[in-house]
Amino acid sequence: MDSHVLDTLIARYEAEEGRLLGILSEIQEQEGYIPHDLLLMLSEKLGIRLSRLYSLVTFYSFFSLQPIGEHVITVCMGTACHVKGAEAVLAALEQHLGIEAGATQDGKFSVTTKDNQFTVTIARCFGACSIAPVLSVDGNLFGYATPENLPAILAGYGWREHAD
Amino acid sequence: MTHGSSEQNDVPEKPVIITINGRPCRAGKGETVLAVAIREGIPVPHLCHEESLAPYGACRLCLVEAGKPGKTEMTTACTLKAADGLEVITDTPQIVKHRSILFELYLAEAPKSEVIKEMAARYGVTKTRFLKKMETDDPLSEKCVLCGLCVRVCNEIMGAGAINFINRGPYTVVNTPFLEPSADCYGCGACVKVCPTHAVVMEEAGSERVMRSWSGTRVPLAACSCCGMYYAPRELAARTLAALDPHLDQDLAGLCPACRGKRIAEREILARQGGAGNHA
């Protein structure tokens, strides 16, 4: 996204009130993350301090400051899924993708594989407890997830076993 | 700013009398109970109160029991406006209990803060049952209680906006964006001054001021044109000089406060001697 595109994006918001989150979420959706230089540019164009923008972006888990992978896998860690073994599913997922999940420095739970194919995040509840444990890949829900059926799910998104 | 200041302008203001711990206290219109208590020397613990900023009610330590007899509620003294006949008690058993828990929480959040330790000890709280925050290389020296005073003074008073809250929940910290040295920081040190737990640190390193807590932001200092001492951040000094009305004389600008005082005194003496000479 260049300066001109950002200008047209900003111009779509008439009211100053409340436009900030709208603009930021559009950047997040179009770029897949909030690039450092875009945040700087936005700060200049809107006359809002960078510290304020950074504060907002790090507050909402919707925003990411790091590029996210091609496919986003969200594992539900809600109560029902937890009881049904979500932790084992997450552990297996980590193993298959060769990543170590855990809270990042900013406290957001989001890890991306080295080849930028997958980003793993967690959620608290999808509201699909009847088919727990649940995970979603790019918005598609997969119920009754087990460490065993994970490879089949992942394969649908271009994952190969031992494909380092 | 003051509520209803336009009404009854010609009628002399009725004094507002409130009672704190049974002692009648005179209060100004719109004054907060905490401000009255501080003036009267009645101890009410507080961390996030700063005269130059609007009441915020962040630290919750100034909890008091207030109201009319038989109809009281627990509320923060810093956000409570003094109203005639208001009765305030600063230390009921219930308040002491709540405050003690708050102190325990603060001891866990800012384990290295001597200020917190002393305040808590006055309430007999020396230990915490909560998990202490352990952070290696915390730029705020494990003393920050996230009261927000530094953020507010930087944004609302100085207008610099160099720092803000980052992240959320237990991961919340105050720092510069991207944890990089800030170009917006004036190096004024207001954040250091308002910090109730002395968490914010800066130091002078030769011709620069280093904001250690704010990602090592370095701000160039201005040297006194007379004695050569570094006396203020360069940009801040220039801005202040430009904002002065009437302007400071050219030969006084660029001097440190001590040399400026000396130069003004010298001038006064010369003028008087000159004046006396004229009369002779």
Tab-separated table of C-alpha atoms in Angstrom:
chain	number	residue	atom	x	y	z
A	1	MET	CA	0.000	0.000	0.000
A	2	ASP	CA	1.514	3.301	-1.022
A	3	SER	CA	0.886	6.849	0.075
A	4	HIS	CA	-1.746	7.440	-2.602
A	5	VAL	CA	-3.758	4.327	-1.748
A	6	LEU	CA	-3.646	5.297	1.901
A	7	ASP	CA	-4.962	8.743	1.006
A	8	THR	CA	-7.973	7.309	-0.799
A	9	LEU	CA	-8.555	4.935	2.092
A	10	ILE	CA	-8.534	7.830	4.570
A	11	ALA	CA	-10.755	9.933	2.302
A	12	ARG	CA	-13.488	7.307	2.545
A	13	TYR	CA	-13.933	8.186	6.203
A	14	GLU	CA	-15.828	11.426	6.559
A	15	ALA	CA	-16.117	11.730	10.316
A	16	GLU	CA	-12.937	12.150	12.287
A	17	GLU	CA	-14.538	10.420	15.210
A	18	GLY	CA	-13.999	6.708	15.175
A	19	ARG	CA	-12.295	6.531	11.788
A	20	LEU	CA	-9.002	5.407	13.239
A	21	LEU	CA	-10.006	1.822	13.955
A	22	GLY	CA	-11.747	1.611	10.594
A	23	ILE	CA	-8.641	2.719	8.723
A	24	LEU	CA	-6.366	0.465	10.744
A	25	SER	CA	-8.558	-2.590	10.222
A	26	GLU	CA	-8.651	-1.960	6.486
A	27	ILE	CA	-4.870	-1.838	6.430
A	28	GLN	CA	-4.779	-5.046	8.475
A	29	GLU	CA	-7.174	-6.759	6.067
A	30	GLN	CA	-5.466	-5.603	2.889
A	31	GLU	CA	-1.874	-6.100	3.975
A	32	GLY	CA	-2.377	-8.973	6.364
A	33	TYR	CA	-0.610	-6.945	9.025
A	34	ILE	CA	0.207	-3.344	9.947
A	35	PRO	CA	3.561	-2.477	8.377
A	36	HIS	CA	5.847	-0.175	10.344
A	37	ASP	CA	6.180	2.426	7.574
A	38	LEU	CA	2.414	2.530	6.958
A	39	LEU	CA	1.806	3.290	10.616
A	40	LEU	CA	4.344	6.126	10.392
A	41	MET	CA	2.684	7.431	7.237
A	42	LEU	CA	-0.755	7.265	8.830
A	43	SER	CA	0.514	9.153	11.857
A	44	GLU	CA	1.755	11.954	9.611
A	45	LYS	CA	-1.347	12.095	7.442
A	46	LEU	CA	-3.799	12.160	10.334
A	47	GLY	CA	-1.679	14.249	12.667
A	48	ILE	CA	-2.003	11.626	15.375
A	49	ARG	CA	1.027	10.726	17.455
A	50	LEU	CA	2.699	7.460	16.582
A	51	SER	CA	2.589	6.473	20.248
A	52	ARG	CA	-1.213	6.656	20.167
A	53	LEU	CA	-1.462	4.521	17.029
A	54	TYR	CA	1.011	1.991	18.380
A	55	SER	CA	-0.957	1.832	21.606
A	56	LEU	CA	-4.159	1.033	19.693
A	57	VAL	CA	-2.541	-1.521	17.425
A	58	THR	CA	-0.962	-3.406	20.310
A	59	PHE	CA	-4.172	-3.290	22.352
A	60	TYR	CA	-6.439	-5.137	19.919
A	61	SER	CA	-5.555	-8.717	19.123
A	62	PHE	CA	-7.102	-8.194	15.686
A	63	PHE	CA	-4.058	-6.201	14.604
A	64	SER	CA	-0.708	-7.749	13.912
A	65	LEU	CA	2.595	-5.949	13.513
A	66	GLN	CA	4.219	-8.994	11.960
A	67	PRO	CA	3.271	-10.379	8.570
A	68	ILE	CA	0.928	-13.301	9.015
A	69	GLY	CA	1.089	-16.544	7.069
A	70	GLU	CA	-0.835	-17.606	3.993
A	71	HIS	CA	-3.251	-19.613	6.119
A	72	VAL	CA	-4.399	-18.682	9.589
A	73	ILE	CA	-5.158	-21.531	11.948
A	74	THR	CA	-7.081	-20.633	15.066
A	75	VAL	CA	-7.325	-23.249	17.770
A	76	CYS	CA	-10.184	-22.859	20.204
A	77	MET	CA	-9.007	-22.982	23.783
A	78	GLY	CA	-12.425	-22.374	25.306
A	79	THR	CA	-13.695	-24.432	28.227
A	80	ALA	CA	-15.457	-27.114	26.219
A	81	CYS	CA	-12.578	-27.536	23.771
A	82	HIS	CA	-10.114	-27.553	26.628
A	83	VAL	CA	-11.998	-30.389	28.298
A	84	LYS	CA	-12.130	-32.270	25.001
A	85	GLY	CA	-8.357	-32.091	24.557
A	86	ALA	CA	-7.605	-28.845	22.701
A	87	GLU	CA	-4.227	-28.681	24.355
A	88	ALA	CA	-3.135	-31.938	22.742
A	89	VAL	CA	-4.391	-30.671	19.381
A	90	LEU	CA	-2.364	-27.479	19.761
A	91	ALA	CA	0.720	-29.418	20.788
A	92	ALA	CA	0.365	-31.710	17.748
A	93	LEU	CA	-0.124	-28.695	15.514
A	94	GLU	CA	3.062	-27.134	16.838
A	95	GLN	CA	4.900	-30.348	16.170
A	96	HIS	CA	3.573	-30.707	12.621
A	97	LEU	CA	4.379	-27.123	11.708
A	98	GLY	CA	7.699	-27.062	13.515
A	99	ILE	CA	6.892	-24.020	15.609
A	100	GLU	CA	6.795	-23.316	19.263
A	101	ALA	CA	3.576	-21.664	20.258
A	102	GLY	CA	3.473	-19.297	23.125
A	103	ALA	CA	2.706	-15.719	23.911
A	104	THR	CA	4.758	-13.338	21.829
A	105	GLN	CA	6.558	-10.382	23.350
A	106	ASP	CA	3.508	-8.181	23.042
A	107	GLY	CA	1.328	-10.743	24.797
A	108	LYS	CA	-0.484	-11.728	21.645
A	109	PHE	CA	-0.671	-15.399	20.901
A	110	SER	CA	0.395	-15.659	17.295
A	111	VAL	CA	3.165	-17.666	15.727
A	112	THR	CA	4.034	-17.884	12.058
A	113	THR	CA	5.984	-20.648	10.386
A	114	LYS	CA	9.335	-19.825	8.815
A	115	ASP	CA	8.058	-20.388	5.276
A	116	ASN	CA	5.190	-17.974	6.006
A	117	GLN	CA	2.590	-20.608	5.122
A	118	PHE	CA	0.784	-20.869	8.446
A	119	THR	CA	0.027	-18.624	11.405
A	120	VAL	CA	-1.259	-20.258	14.554
A	121	THR	CA	-3.384	-18.315	16.986
A	122	ILE	CA	-5.779	-19.254	19.732
A	123	ALA	CA	-9.331	-18.186	20.453
A	124	ARG	CA	-11.482	-18.423	23.521
A	125	CYS	CA	-14.670	-19.798	21.992
A	126	PHE	CA	-16.149	-20.174	18.518
A	127	GLY	CA	-19.566	-21.009	19.891
A	128	ALA	CA	-19.261	-24.439	18.304
A	129	CYS	CA	-18.851	-26.361	21.548
A	130	SER	CA	-21.038	-29.239	20.366
A	131	ILE	CA	-18.314	-30.332	17.953
A	132	ALA	CA	-15.408	-29.638	20.341
A	133	PRO	CA	-12.469	-29.524	20.062
A	134	VAL	CA	-12.657	-27.045	17.234
A	135	LEU	CA	-10.139	-25.300	15.067
A	136	SER	CA	-10.580	-23.003	12.132
A	137	VAL	CA	-8.373	-22.631	9.086
A	138	ASP	CA	-8.935	-19.435	7.103
A	139	GLY	CA	-12.389	-19.191	8.638
A	140	ASN	CA	-13.431	-22.783	7.872
A	141	LEU	CA	-14.404	-24.686	10.995
A	142	PHE	CA	-13.148	-28.189	11.692
A	143	GLY	CA	-14.863	-30.024	14.529
A	144	TYR	CA	-13.823	-33.122	16.493
A	145	ALA	CA	-10.197	-32.261	15.863
A	146	THR	CA	-7.675	-34.786	17.155
A	147	PRO	CA	-3.901	-35.006	16.870
A	148	GLU	CA	-4.566	-37.932	14.511
A	149	ASN	CA	-6.813	-36.163	12.011
A	150	LEU	CA	-4.750	-32.979	11.955
A	151	PRO	CA	-2.501	-34.015	9.017
A	152	ALA	CA	-5.574	-34.578	6.856
A	153	ILE	CA	-6.893	-31.112	7.662
A	154	LEU	CA	-3.511	-29.481	7.090
A	155	ALA	CA	-2.951	-31.342	3.837
A	156	GLY	CA	-5.963	-29.519	2.435
A	157	TYR	CA	-3.953	-26.325	2.786
A	158	GLY	CA	-0.786	-27.438	1.110
A	159	TRP	CA	0.965	-28.938	4.102
A	160	ARG	CA	3.161	-32.036	3.584
A	161	GLU	CA	4.586	-34.168	6.287
A	162	HIS	CA	8.339	-33.697	6.738
A	163	ALA	CA	8.272	-30.869	4.254
A	164	ASP	CA	10.763	-28.610	5.941
B	1	MET	CA	-14.205	24.074	33.669
B	2	THR	CA	-15.979	24.672	36.972
B	3	HIS	CA	-19.529	23.473	36.974
B	4	GLY	CA	-22.245	26.083	36.872
B	5	SER	CA	-19.868	28.980	37.318
B	6	SER	CA	-22.143	31.344	35.407
B	7	GLU	CA	-25.075	31.021	37.778
B	8	GLN	CA	-25.334	33.322	40.792
B	9	ASN	CA	-22.349	35.376	39.840
B	10	ASP	CA	-23.426	38.378	41.931
B	11	VAL	CA	-24.258	36.364	45.048
B	12	PRO	CA	-21.183	35.714	47.226
B	13	GLU	CA	-20.333	32.044	47.135
B	14	LYS	CA	-21.545	30.079	50.117
B	15	PRO	CA	-18.636	28.312	51.727
B	16	VAL	CA	-18.784	24.560	51.370
B	17	ILE	CA	-18.121	22.749	54.599
B	18	ILE	CA	-17.362	19.065	54.581
B	19	THR	CA	-16.422	16.834	57.479
B	20	ILE	CA	-13.409	14.572	57.188
B	21	ASN	CA	-13.019	12.103	60.064
B	22	GLY	CA	-15.268	14.349	62.157
B	23	ARG	CA	-13.220	17.470	61.470
B	24	PRO	CA	-15.054	20.286	59.654
B	25	CYS	CA	-13.068	21.466	56.644
B	26	ARG	CA	-13.707	24.390	54.358
B	27	ALA	CA	-13.655	23.479	50.691
B	28	GLY	CA	-13.530	25.532	47.542
B	29	LYS	CA	-16.193	25.149	44.904
B	30	GLY	CA	-15.512	22.153	42.708
B	31	GLU	CA	-12.620	21.069	44.869
B	32	THR	CA	-12.157	17.351	45.320
B	33	VAL	CA	-12.255	15.674	48.696
B	34	LEU	CA	-8.677	14.462	48.180
B	35	ALA	CA	-7.436	18.002	47.547
B	36	VAL	CA	-9.129	19.165	50.763
B	37	ALA	CA	-7.654	16.269	52.726
B	38	ILE	CA	-4.147	16.990	51.399
B	39	ARG	CA	-4.470	20.664	52.319
B	40	GLU	CA	-5.752	19.821	55.789
B	41	GLY	CA	-2.944	17.359	56.340
B	42	ILE	CA	-5.254	14.374	56.654
B	43	PRO	CA	-3.364	11.349	55.356
B	44	VAL	CA	-5.099	9.635	52.441
B	45	PRO	CA	-2.810	7.365	50.434
B	46	HIS	CA	-2.749	8.094	46.726
B	47	LEU	CA	-0.539	7.458	43.701
B	48	CYS	CA	-2.236	8.788	40.591
B	49	HIS	CA	-3.160	12.263	41.835
B	50	GLU	CA	-1.498	15.181	40.071
B	51	GLU	CA	-2.733	18.710	40.583
B	52	SER	CA	-2.131	19.786	37.001
B	53	LEU	CA	-4.177	16.928	35.541
B	54	ALA	CA	-7.865	16.110	35.747
B	55	PRO	CA	-8.908	13.520	38.350
B	56	TYR	CA	-8.427	10.038	36.977
B	57	GLY	CA	-9.208	7.558	39.757
B	58	ALA	CA	-6.717	4.992	38.499
B	59	CYS	CA	-4.881	3.842	41.605
B	60	ARG	CA	-7.958	3.367	43.822
B	61	LEU	CA	-5.909	3.925	46.971
B	62	CYS	CA	-7.748	7.073	48.066
B	63	LEU	CA	-10.958	5.132	48.706
B	64	VAL	CA	-13.079	6.811	51.366
B	65	GLU	CA	-16.500	6.309	52.841
B	66	ALA	CA	-18.605	9.354	52.008
B	67	GLY	CA	-22.177	10.578	52.110
B	68	LYS	CA	-24.772	11.541	54.693
B	69	PRO	CA	-25.124	9.556	57.926
B	70	GLY	CA	-26.838	6.259	57.237
B	71	LYS	CA	-26.388	6.592	53.503
B	72	THR	CA	-22.736	6.336	52.652
B	73	GLU	CA	-20.825	4.755	49.825
B	74	MET	CA	-17.243	3.856	49.141
B	75	THR	CA	-15.671	5.980	46.460
B	76	THR	CA	-12.354	7.500	45.458
B	77	ALA	CA	-11.658	10.837	47.166
B	78	CYS	CA	-9.855	12.158	44.075
B	79	THR	CA	-12.991	11.988	41.933
B	80	LEU	CA	-15.413	13.093	44.649
B	81	LYS	CA	-16.380	16.755	44.529
B	82	ALA	CA	-16.845	18.481	47.869
B	83	ALA	CA	-20.524	19.261	48.546
B	84	ASP	CA	-21.934	21.063	51.558
B	85	GLY	CA	-22.589	18.732	54.473
B	86	LEU	CA	-20.675	15.814	52.980
B	87	GLU	CA	-19.264	13.524	55.622
B	88	VAL	CA	-16.127	11.613	54.805
B	89	ILE	CA	-14.338	8.920	56.753
B	90	THR	CA	-10.927	7.946	55.447
B	91	ASP	CA	-10.239	4.738	57.341
B	92	THR	CA	-13.199	2.507	58.149
B	93	PRO	CA	-12.377	-1.169	58.775
B	94	GLN	CA	-13.848	-1.957	55.357
B	95	ILE	CA	-11.663	0.627	53.625
B	96	VAL	CA	-8.565	-0.574	55.437
B	97	LYS	CA	-9.340	-4.093	54.258
B	98	HIS	CA	-9.757	-3.006	50.631
B	99	ARG	CA	-6.707	-0.788	50.732
B	100	SER	CA	-4.598	-3.578	52.195
B	101	ILE	CA	-5.523	-5.835	49.301
B	102	LEU	CA	-4.686	-3.037	46.890
B	103	PHE	CA	-1.287	-2.713	48.549
B	104	GLU	CA	-0.736	-6.429	48.154
B	105	LEU	CA	-1.550	-6.121	44.478
B	106	TYR	CA	0.800	-3.172	44.106
B	107	LEU	CA	3.570	-5.041	45.921
B	108	ALA	CA	3.198	-7.776	43.302
B	109	GLU	CA	3.018	-5.373	40.380
B	110	ALA	CA	5.905	-3.129	41.425
B	111	PRO	CA	8.050	-5.316	43.679
B	112	LYS	CA	11.055	-2.983	43.539
B	113	SER	CA	9.242	0.192	44.542
B	114	GLU	CA	10.307	1.571	47.896
B	115	VAL	CA	7.453	4.079	47.786
B	116	ILE	CA	4.889	1.284	47.613
B	117	LYS	CA	6.669	-0.714	50.291
B	118	GLU	CA	6.614	2.252	52.677
B	119	MET	CA	2.978	3.077	51.956
B	120	ALA	CA	1.962	-0.553	52.419
B	121	ALA	CA	3.972	-0.922	55.617
B	122	ARG	CA	1.963	1.921	57.140
B	123	TYR	CA	-1.051	-0.368	56.766
B	124	GLY	CA	0.859	-3.318	58.111
B	125	VAL	CA	1.182	-4.901	54.683
B	126	THR	CA	4.703	-6.200	54.161
B	127	LYS	CA	4.039	-9.306	52.108
B	128	THR	CA	1.925	-10.135	49.095
B	129	ARG	CA	-0.016	-13.281	48.371
B	130	PHE	CA	-0.030	-12.495	44.673
B	131	LEU	CA	2.572	-13.596	42.183
B	132	LYS	CA	5.253	-10.938	41.989
B	133	LYS	CA	5.994	-9.555	38.566
B	134	MET	CA	9.471	-10.650	37.611
B	135	GLU	CA	11.006	-8.967	34.663
B	136	THR	CA	14.604	-8.861	33.663
B	137	ASP	CA	15.796	-5.578	32.167
B	138	ASP	CA	12.531	-3.794	32.857
B	139	PRO	CA	13.103	-0.240	31.607
B	140	LEU	CA	10.851	0.926	34.422
B	141	SER	CA	12.939	-0.903	37.026
B	142	GLU	CA	10.008	-3.085	38.204
B	143	LYS	CA	8.471	-0.043	39.850
B	144	CYS	CA	5.714	0.947	37.421
B	145	VAL	CA	2.117	0.705	38.640
B	146	LEU	CA	0.613	1.862	35.313
B	147	CYS	CA	-1.089	4.866	36.902
B	148	GLY	CA	-0.757	6.671	33.569
B	149	LEU	CA	0.568	9.958	34.955
B	150	CYS	CA	3.625	10.002	32.674
B	151	VAL	CA	1.505	9.213	29.619
B	152	ARG	CA	-0.983	11.931	30.477
B	153	VAL	CA	1.565	14.594	31.326
B	154	CYS	CA	3.447	13.845	28.082
B	155	ASN	CA	0.289	13.990	25.980
B	156	GLU	CA	-1.958	16.471	27.748
B	157	ILE	CA	0.463	18.960	29.238
B	158	MET	CA	3.631	18.803	27.163
B	159	GLY	CA	1.831	17.874	23.947
B	160	ALA	CA	4.745	15.668	22.978
B	161	GLY	CA	2.957	12.328	22.926
B	162	ALA	CA	6.197	10.385	22.931
B	163	ILE	CA	4.940	7.589	25.150
B	164	ASN	CA	1.742	5.658	25.618
B	165	PHE	CA	0.411	2.397	26.952
B	166	ILE	CA	1.441	-0.607	24.905
B	167	ASN	CA	-0.288	-4.016	24.818
B	168	ARG	CA	-3.089	-5.033	27.105
B	169	GLY	CA	-3.882	-6.762	30.370
B	170	PRO	CA	-0.942	-8.262	32.241
B	171	TYR	CA	1.376	-7.378	29.343
B	172	THR	CA	0.644	-3.655	29.509
B	173	VAL	CA	3.696	-1.413	29.683
B	174	VAL	CA	4.421	2.228	29.038
B	175	ASN	CA	7.044	2.996	26.433
B	176	THR	CA	7.791	4.576	23.076
B	177	PRO	CA	6.245	3.139	19.870
B	178	PHE	CA	8.079	0.071	18.548
B	179	LEU	CA	10.268	0.360	21.647
B	180	GLU	CA	12.518	2.579	19.560
B	181	PRO	CA	14.053	5.932	20.518
B	182	SER	CA	11.357	8.543	20.074
B	183	ALA	CA	11.617	11.561	17.816
B	184	ASP	CA	8.659	13.133	19.609
B	185	CYS	CA	10.310	13.235	23.038
B	186	TYR	CA	11.445	16.698	24.133
B	187	GLY	CA	13.429	15.260	26.998
B	188	CYS	CA	11.590	17.629	29.323
B	189	GLY	CA	11.582	15.106	32.142
B	190	ALA	CA	7.991	15.817	33.172
B	191	CYS	CA	7.387	12.057	33.189
B	192	VAL	CA	10.220	11.605	35.672
B	193	LYS	CA	8.833	14.362	37.841
B	194	VAL	CA	5.251	13.043	38.046
B	195	CYS	CA	6.074	9.354	38.476
B	196	PRO	CA	4.832	8.466	41.968
B	197	THR	CA	7.079	5.413	42.288
B	198	HIS	CA	10.249	6.854	40.722
B	199	ALA	CA	10.045	4.263	37.985
B	200	VAL	CA	10.962	6.583	35.121
B	201	VAL	CA	14.681	7.243	34.840
B	202	MET	CA	16.722	9.631	32.778
B	203	GLU	CA	20.331	10.668	32.988
B	204	GLU	CA	22.618	13.319	31.606
B	205	ALA	CA	25.466	12.074	29.451
B	206	GLY	CA	27.615	15.018	28.390
B	207	SER	CA	25.800	17.024	25.780
B	208	GLU	CA	22.831	14.669	25.749
B	209	ARG	CA	20.000	13.654	27.999
B	210	VAL	CA	19.251	9.953	27.892
B	211	MET	CA	15.708	8.823	28.637
B	212	ARG	CA	16.676	5.384	29.902
B	213	SER	CA	13.096	4.238	30.465
B	214	TRP	CA	11.974	5.339	27.007
B	215	SER	CA	14.034	3.027	24.808
B	216	GLY	CA	17.173	5.060	25.360
B	217	THR	CA	15.855	8.146	23.574
B	218	ARG	CA	18.668	10.715	23.388
B	219	VAL	CA	17.916	14.418	23.399
B	220	PRO	CA	20.623	17.022	22.675
B	221	LEU	CA	21.120	19.612	25.413
B	222	ALA	CA	21.796	23.328	25.029
B	223	ALA	CA	24.993	24.676	26.564
B	224	CYS	CA	25.028	27.985	28.412
B	225	SER	CA	26.781	30.556	26.231
B	226	CYS	CA	28.491	31.948	29.327
B	227	CYS	CA	29.550	29.101	31.610
B	228	GLY	CA	29.159	26.247	29.152
B	229	MET	CA	26.961	24.164	31.446
B	230	TYR	CA	24.281	22.040	29.759
B	231	TYR	CA	21.082	23.427	31.169
B	232	ALA	CA	18.071	22.336	29.093
B	233	PRO	CA	17.099	20.193	26.103
B	234	ARG	CA	18.050	22.254	23.048
B	235	GLU	CA	14.754	22.067	21.197
B	236	LEU	CA	12.702	22.638	24.321
B	237	ALA	CA	14.778	25.697	25.253
B	238	ALA	CA	14.342	27.132	21.748
B	239	ARG	CA	10.585	26.500	21.806
B	240	THR	CA	10.210	28.065	25.234
B	241	LEU	CA	12.205	31.122	24.188
B	242	ALA	CA	10.120	31.500	21.035
B	243	ALA	CA	6.904	31.286	23.060
B	244	LEU	CA	7.918	33.987	25.541
B	245	ASP	CA	6.042	37.251	25.244
B	246	PRO	CA	7.653	39.774	25.586
B	247	HIS	CA	10.761	38.194	24.159
B	248	LEU	CA	13.789	37.685	26.286
B	249	ASP	CA	16.625	40.077	25.479
B	250	GLN	CA	19.063	38.652	22.967
B	251	ASP	CA	21.946	38.710	25.419
B	252	LEU	CA	19.931	36.763	27.999
B	253	ALA	CA	18.758	34.031	25.655
B	254	GLY	CA	21.115	31.090	25.593
B	255	LEU	CA	22.166	31.533	29.209
B	256	CYS	CA	21.592	28.988	31.946
B	257	PRO	CA	19.284	30.135	34.773
B	258	ALA	CA	22.238	30.899	37.084
B	259	CYS	CA	24.123	32.988	34.514
B	260	ARG	CA	20.897	34.684	33.457
B	261	GLY	CA	20.244	35.727	37.055
B	262	LYS	CA	23.795	36.986	37.352
B	263	ARG	CA	23.539	38.965	34.108
B	264	ILE	CA	20.236	40.559	35.195
B	265	ALA	CA	21.670	41.466	38.609
B	266	GLU	CA	24.765	42.971	36.962
B	267	ARG	CA	22.567	45.020	34.698
B	268	GLU	CA	20.460	46.247	37.634
B	269	ILE	CA	23.548	47.280	39.571
B	270	LEU	CA	25.026	49.045	36.540
B	271	ALA	CA	21.746	50.867	35.943
B	272	ARG	CA	21.564	52.005	39.557
B	273	GLN	CA	25.152	53.132	39.616
B	274	GLY	CA	24.569	54.901	36.332
B	275	GLY	CA	21.423	56.457	37.756
B	276	ALA	CA	23.227	57.561	40.923
B	277	GLY	CA	26.035	58.963	38.772
B	278	ASN	CA	23.570	61.062	36.818
B	279	HIS	CA	22.161	62.606	39.948
B	280	ALA	CA	25.522	63.477	41.430
